mmCIF file of C-alpha atoms in Angstrom:
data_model
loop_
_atom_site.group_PDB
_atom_site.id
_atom_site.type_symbol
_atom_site.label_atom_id
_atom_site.label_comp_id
_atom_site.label_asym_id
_atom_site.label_seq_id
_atom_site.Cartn_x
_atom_site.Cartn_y
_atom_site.Cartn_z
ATOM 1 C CA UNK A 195 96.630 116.660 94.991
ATOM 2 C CA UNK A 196 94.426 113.939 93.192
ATOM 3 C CA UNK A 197 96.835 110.869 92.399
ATOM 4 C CA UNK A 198 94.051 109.109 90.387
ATOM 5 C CA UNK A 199 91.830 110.732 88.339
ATOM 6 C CA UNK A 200 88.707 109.559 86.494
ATOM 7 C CA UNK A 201 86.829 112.257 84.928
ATOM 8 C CA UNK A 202 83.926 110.598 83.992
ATOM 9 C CA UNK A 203 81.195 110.197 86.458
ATOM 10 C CA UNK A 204 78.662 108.199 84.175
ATOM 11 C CA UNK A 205 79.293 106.171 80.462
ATOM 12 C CA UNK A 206 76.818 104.873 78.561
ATOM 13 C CA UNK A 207 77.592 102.801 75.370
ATOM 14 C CA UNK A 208 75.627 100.500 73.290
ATOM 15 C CA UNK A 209 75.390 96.610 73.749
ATOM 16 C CA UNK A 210 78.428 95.124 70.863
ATOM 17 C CA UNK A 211 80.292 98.891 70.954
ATOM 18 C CA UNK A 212 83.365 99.624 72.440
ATOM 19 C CA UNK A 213 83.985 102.237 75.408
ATOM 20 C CA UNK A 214 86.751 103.577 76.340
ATOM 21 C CA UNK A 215 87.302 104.507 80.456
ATOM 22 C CA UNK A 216 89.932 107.524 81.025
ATOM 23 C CA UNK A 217 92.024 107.507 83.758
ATOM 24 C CA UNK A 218 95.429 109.648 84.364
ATOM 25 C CA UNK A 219 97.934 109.534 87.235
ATOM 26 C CA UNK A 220 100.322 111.610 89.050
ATOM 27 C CA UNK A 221 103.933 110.145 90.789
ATOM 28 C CA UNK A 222 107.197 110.786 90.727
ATOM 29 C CA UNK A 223 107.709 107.161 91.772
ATOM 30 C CA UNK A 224 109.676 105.593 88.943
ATOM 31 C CA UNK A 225 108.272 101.983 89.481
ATOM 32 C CA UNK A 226 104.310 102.149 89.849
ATOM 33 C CA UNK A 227 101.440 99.559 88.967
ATOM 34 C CA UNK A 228 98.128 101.046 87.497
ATOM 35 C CA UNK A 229 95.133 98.687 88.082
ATOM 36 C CA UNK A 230 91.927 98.612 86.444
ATOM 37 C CA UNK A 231 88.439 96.975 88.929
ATOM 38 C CA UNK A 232 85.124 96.237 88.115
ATOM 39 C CA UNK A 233 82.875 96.759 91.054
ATOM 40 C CA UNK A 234 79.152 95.317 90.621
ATOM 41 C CA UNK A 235 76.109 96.000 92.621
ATOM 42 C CA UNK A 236 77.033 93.441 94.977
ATOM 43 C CA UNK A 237 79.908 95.285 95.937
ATOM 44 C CA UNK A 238 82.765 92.709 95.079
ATOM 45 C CA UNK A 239 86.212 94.272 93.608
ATOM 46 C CA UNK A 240 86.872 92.323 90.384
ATOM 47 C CA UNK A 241 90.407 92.721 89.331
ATOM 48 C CA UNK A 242 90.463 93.457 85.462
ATOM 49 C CA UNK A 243 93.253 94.208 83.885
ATOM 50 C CA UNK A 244 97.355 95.068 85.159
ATOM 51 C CA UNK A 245 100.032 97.566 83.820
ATOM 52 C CA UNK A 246 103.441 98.024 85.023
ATOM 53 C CA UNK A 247 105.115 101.361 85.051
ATOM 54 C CA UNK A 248 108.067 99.453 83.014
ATOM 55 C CA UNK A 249 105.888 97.399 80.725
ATOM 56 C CA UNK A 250 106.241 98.238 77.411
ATOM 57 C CA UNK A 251 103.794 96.930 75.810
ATOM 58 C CA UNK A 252 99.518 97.875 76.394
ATOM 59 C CA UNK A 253 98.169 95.155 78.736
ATOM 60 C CA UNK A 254 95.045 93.124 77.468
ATOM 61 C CA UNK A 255 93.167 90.519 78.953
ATOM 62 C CA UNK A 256 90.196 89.121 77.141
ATOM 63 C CA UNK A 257 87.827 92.317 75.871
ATOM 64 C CA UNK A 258 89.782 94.453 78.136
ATOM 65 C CA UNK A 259 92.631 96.105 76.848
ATOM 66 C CA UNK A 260 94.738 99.115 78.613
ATOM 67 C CA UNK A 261 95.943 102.109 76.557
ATOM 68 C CA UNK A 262 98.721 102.944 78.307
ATOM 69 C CA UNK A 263 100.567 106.735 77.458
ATOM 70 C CA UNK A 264 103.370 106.915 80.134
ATOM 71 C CA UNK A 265 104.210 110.341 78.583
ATOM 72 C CA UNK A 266 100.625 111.692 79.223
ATOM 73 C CA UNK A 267 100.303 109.885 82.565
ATOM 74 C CA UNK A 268 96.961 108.140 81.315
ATOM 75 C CA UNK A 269 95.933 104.416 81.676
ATOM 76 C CA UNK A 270 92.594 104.442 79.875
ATOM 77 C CA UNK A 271 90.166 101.315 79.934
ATOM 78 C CA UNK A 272 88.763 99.768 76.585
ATOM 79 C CA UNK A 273 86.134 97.402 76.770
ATOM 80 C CA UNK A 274 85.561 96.061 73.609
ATOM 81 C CA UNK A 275 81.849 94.625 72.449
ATOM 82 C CA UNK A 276 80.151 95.493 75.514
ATOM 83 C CA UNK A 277 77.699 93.195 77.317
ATOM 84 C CA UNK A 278 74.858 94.192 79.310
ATOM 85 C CA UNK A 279 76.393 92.441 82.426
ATOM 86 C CA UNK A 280 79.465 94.949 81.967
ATOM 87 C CA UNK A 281 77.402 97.473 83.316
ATOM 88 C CA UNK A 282 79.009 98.535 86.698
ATOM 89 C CA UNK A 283 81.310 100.813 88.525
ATOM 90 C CA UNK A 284 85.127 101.142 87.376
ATOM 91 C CA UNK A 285 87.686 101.394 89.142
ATOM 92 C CA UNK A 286 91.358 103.222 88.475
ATOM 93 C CA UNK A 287 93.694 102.374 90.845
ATOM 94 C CA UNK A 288 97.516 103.341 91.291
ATOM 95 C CA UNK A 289 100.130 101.214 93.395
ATOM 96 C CA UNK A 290 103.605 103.134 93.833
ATOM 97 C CA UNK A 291 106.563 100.941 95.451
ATOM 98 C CA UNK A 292 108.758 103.218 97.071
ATOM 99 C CA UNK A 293 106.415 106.494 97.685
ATOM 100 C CA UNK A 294 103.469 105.130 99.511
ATOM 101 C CA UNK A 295 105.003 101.683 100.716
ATOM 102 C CA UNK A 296 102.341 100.176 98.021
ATOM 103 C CA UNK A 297 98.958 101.280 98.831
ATOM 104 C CA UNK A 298 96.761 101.064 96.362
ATOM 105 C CA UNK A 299 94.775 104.303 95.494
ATOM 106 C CA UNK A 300 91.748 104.730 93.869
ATOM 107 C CA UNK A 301 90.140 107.137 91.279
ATOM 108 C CA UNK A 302 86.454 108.484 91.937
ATOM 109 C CA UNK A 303 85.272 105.852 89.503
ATOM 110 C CA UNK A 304 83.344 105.309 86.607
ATOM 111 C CA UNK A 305 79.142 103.910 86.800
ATOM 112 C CA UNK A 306 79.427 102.193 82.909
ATOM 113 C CA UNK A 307 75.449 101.241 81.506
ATOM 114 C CA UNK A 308 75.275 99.421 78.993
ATOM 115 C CA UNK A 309 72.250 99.504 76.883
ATOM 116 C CA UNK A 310 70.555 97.047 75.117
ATOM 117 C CA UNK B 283 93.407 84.206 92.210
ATOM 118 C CA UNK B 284 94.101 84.122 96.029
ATOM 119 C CA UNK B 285 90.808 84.149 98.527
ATOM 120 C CA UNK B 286 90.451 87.015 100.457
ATOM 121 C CA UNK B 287 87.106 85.994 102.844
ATOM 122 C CA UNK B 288 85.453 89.123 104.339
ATOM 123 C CA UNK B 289 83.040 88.285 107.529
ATOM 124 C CA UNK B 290 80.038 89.058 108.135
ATOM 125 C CA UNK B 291 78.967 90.529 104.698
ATOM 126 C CA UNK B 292 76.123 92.631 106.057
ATOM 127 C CA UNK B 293 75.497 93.567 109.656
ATOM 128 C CA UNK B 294 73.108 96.074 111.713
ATOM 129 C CA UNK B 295 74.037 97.232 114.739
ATOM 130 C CA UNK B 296 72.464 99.586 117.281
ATOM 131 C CA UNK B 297 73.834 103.020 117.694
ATOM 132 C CA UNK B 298 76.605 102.705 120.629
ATOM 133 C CA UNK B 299 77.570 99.667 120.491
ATOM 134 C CA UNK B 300 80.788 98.114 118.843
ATOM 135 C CA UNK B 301 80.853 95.409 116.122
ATOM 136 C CA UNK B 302 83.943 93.505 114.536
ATOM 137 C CA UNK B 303 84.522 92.742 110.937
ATOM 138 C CA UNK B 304 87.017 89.862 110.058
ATOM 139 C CA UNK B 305 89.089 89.675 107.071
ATOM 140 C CA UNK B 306 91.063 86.316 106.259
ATOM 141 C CA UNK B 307 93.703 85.414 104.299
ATOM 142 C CA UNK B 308 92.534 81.689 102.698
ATOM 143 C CA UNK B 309 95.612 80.539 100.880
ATOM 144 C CA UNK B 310 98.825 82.721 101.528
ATOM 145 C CA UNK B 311 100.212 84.442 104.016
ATOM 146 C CA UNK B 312 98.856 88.070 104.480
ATOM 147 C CA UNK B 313 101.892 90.015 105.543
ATOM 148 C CA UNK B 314 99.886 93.087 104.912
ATOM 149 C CA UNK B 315 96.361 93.971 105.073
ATOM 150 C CA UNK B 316 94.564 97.214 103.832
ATOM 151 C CA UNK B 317 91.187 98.592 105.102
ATOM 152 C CA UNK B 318 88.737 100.197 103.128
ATOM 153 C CA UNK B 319 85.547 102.607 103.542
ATOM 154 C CA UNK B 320 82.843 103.160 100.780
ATOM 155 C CA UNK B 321 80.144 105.255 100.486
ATOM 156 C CA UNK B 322 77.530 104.952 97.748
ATOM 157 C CA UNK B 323 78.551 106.090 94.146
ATOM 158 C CA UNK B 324 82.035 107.280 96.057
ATOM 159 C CA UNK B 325 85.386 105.809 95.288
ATOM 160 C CA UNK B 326 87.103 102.887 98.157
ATOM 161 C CA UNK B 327 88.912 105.383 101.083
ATOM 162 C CA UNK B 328 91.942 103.836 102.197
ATOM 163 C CA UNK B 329 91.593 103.912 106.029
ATOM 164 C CA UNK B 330 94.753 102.235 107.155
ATOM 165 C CA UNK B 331 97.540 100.276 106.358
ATOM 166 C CA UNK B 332 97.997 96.829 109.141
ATOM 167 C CA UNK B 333 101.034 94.696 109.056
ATOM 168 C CA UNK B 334 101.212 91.417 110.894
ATOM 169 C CA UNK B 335 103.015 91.878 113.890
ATOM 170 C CA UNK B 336 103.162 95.642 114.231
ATOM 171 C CA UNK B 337 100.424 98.871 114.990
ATOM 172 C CA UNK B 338 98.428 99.618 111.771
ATOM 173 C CA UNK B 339 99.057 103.479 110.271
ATOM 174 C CA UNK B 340 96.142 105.472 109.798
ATOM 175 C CA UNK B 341 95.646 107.715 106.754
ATOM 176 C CA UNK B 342 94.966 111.254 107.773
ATOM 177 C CA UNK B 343 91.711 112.017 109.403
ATOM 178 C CA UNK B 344 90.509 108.483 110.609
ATOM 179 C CA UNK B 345 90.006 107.943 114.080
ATOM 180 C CA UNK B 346 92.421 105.483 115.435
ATOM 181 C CA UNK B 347 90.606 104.986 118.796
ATOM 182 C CA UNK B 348 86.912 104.270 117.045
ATOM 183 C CA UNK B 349 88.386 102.146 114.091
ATOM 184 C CA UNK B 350 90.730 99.779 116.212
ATOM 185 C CA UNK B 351 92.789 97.166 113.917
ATOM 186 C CA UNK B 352 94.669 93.844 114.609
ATOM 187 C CA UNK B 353 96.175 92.452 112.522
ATOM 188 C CA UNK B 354 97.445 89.297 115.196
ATOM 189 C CA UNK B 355 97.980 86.855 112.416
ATOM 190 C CA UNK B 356 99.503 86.388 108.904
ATOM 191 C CA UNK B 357 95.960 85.339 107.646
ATOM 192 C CA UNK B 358 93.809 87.392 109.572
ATOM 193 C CA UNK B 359 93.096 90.821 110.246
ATOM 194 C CA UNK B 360 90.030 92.256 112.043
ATOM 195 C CA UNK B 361 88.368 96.098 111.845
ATOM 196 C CA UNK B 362 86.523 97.017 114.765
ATOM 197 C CA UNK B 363 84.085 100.213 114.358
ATOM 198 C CA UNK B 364 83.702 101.089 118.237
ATOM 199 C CA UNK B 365 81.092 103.122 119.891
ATOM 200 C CA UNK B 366 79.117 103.169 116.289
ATOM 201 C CA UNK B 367 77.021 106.036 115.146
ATOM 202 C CA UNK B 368 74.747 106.342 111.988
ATOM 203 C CA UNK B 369 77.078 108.330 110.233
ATOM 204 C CA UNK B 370 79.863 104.804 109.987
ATOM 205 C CA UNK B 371 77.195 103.504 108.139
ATOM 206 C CA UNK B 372 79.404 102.548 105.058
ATOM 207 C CA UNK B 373 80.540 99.746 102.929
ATOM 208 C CA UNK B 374 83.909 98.394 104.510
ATOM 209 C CA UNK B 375 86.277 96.034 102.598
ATOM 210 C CA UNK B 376 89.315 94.525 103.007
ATOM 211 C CA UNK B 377 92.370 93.617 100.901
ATOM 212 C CA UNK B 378 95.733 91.547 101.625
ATOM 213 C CA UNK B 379 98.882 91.091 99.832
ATOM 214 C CA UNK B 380 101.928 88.771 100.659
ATOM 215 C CA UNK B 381 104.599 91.080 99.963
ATOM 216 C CA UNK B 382 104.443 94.680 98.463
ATOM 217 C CA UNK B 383 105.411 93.325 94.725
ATOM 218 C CA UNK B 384 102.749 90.922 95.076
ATOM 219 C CA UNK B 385 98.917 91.533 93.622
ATOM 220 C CA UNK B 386 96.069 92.667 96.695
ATOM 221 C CA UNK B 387 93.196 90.711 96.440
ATOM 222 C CA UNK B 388 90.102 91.792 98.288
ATOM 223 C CA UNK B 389 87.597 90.534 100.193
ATOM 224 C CA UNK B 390 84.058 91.313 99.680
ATOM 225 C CA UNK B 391 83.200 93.453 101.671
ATOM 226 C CA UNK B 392 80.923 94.247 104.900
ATOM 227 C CA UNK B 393 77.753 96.787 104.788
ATOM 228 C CA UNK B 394 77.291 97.685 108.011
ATOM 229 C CA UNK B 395 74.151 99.528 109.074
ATOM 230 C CA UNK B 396 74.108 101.708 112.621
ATOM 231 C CA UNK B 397 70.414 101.980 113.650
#
């Protein structure tokens, strides 16, 4: 069974708009870490954005925000006024402590283009 | 962040022969060491799992015995694709952690091309 799922193949969104990435998860591992990347061209993993399975409050960093709904096992992305350089692949990625030792595992991604 | 320094970032290599890619921990101590395959437009595959000291576990379906991994070192770990075909043409990339509560930060990757 799919851990990580992104169901989105391909976003567009307008230069200045927001977008919003979904992602959902599947554990039964009480204490997990969802991860967001940002994976250029170049092929670099850019780490983006952190939430803790405990955290109770959304994680943001910068433009990036997480909307995190533990309930509905979903850790969507926001980017907020997109830029054309945040055009890229996105990442999903889950981290469970106890049932997989803490490999990170990752959704089928996200290509984001943003347009000018 | 921590550096994570991935070596060499692009390599071709004849069909047959073997070639080594090297992934370095820069400032910590790597206790544990993840490898990576990519294909284009596909998500990261989680080959195996290396821990300094010990044999690295496999996921399911790689091939131990053509994707050999040391991990001799707490700041290095090295993938070697033996006997290389066209098909393990891929993007490889590594990450390391220092402990399993810490963050994995990745290296940046190795294209490697089998001619």
């Amino acid at each position: 069974a799919q851990k990580i799922t992104q169901t989105q193949p391909g976003m567009f969104v307008q230069e200045k708009e927001a977008v919003t990435l979904d992602c959902t998860y599947d554990t039964s591992d009480p204490s997990y870490g969802l991860f967001w990347y940002k994976q250029p061209s170049s092929g670099e993993m850019i780490f983006l954005i952190y939430q803790g399975s405990y955290d109770q409050q959304n994680a943001t960093e910068g433009r990036y925000s997480l909307n995190f709904q533990k309930a509905r096992k979903s850790a969507n992305l926001v980017i907020s006024a997109s830029q054309l350089g945040d055009s890229a692949m996105y990442f999903c990625a889950m981290r469970e402590l106890y049932n997989q030792g803490g490999k990170l595992i990752f959704g089928q991604g996200t290509e984001l283009s943003v347009k000018p | 962040g921590a550096v994570v320094s991935q070596h060499p970032s692009r390599v071709i290599c004849k069909s047959g022969t073997s070639v080594k890619i090297e992934c370095r921990s820069l400032d910590f101590q790597a206790t544990t060491m993840f490898w990576y395959r990519q294909f284009p437009k596909q998500s990261l595959m989680l080959m195996a799992t290396s821990n300094e000291g010990s044999k690295a576990t496999y996921e399911q379906g790689v091939e131990k015995d053509k994707f050999l991994i040391n991990h001799a070192s707490l700041t290095l770990s090295t993938l070697t694709v033996t006997s290389a075909h066209p098909e393990d043409s891929s993007f490889y990339i590594c990450s390391a952690r220092e402990s399993v509560n810490t963050e994995a930060f990745f290296g940046q990757g190795t294209r490697l091309t089998v001619v």
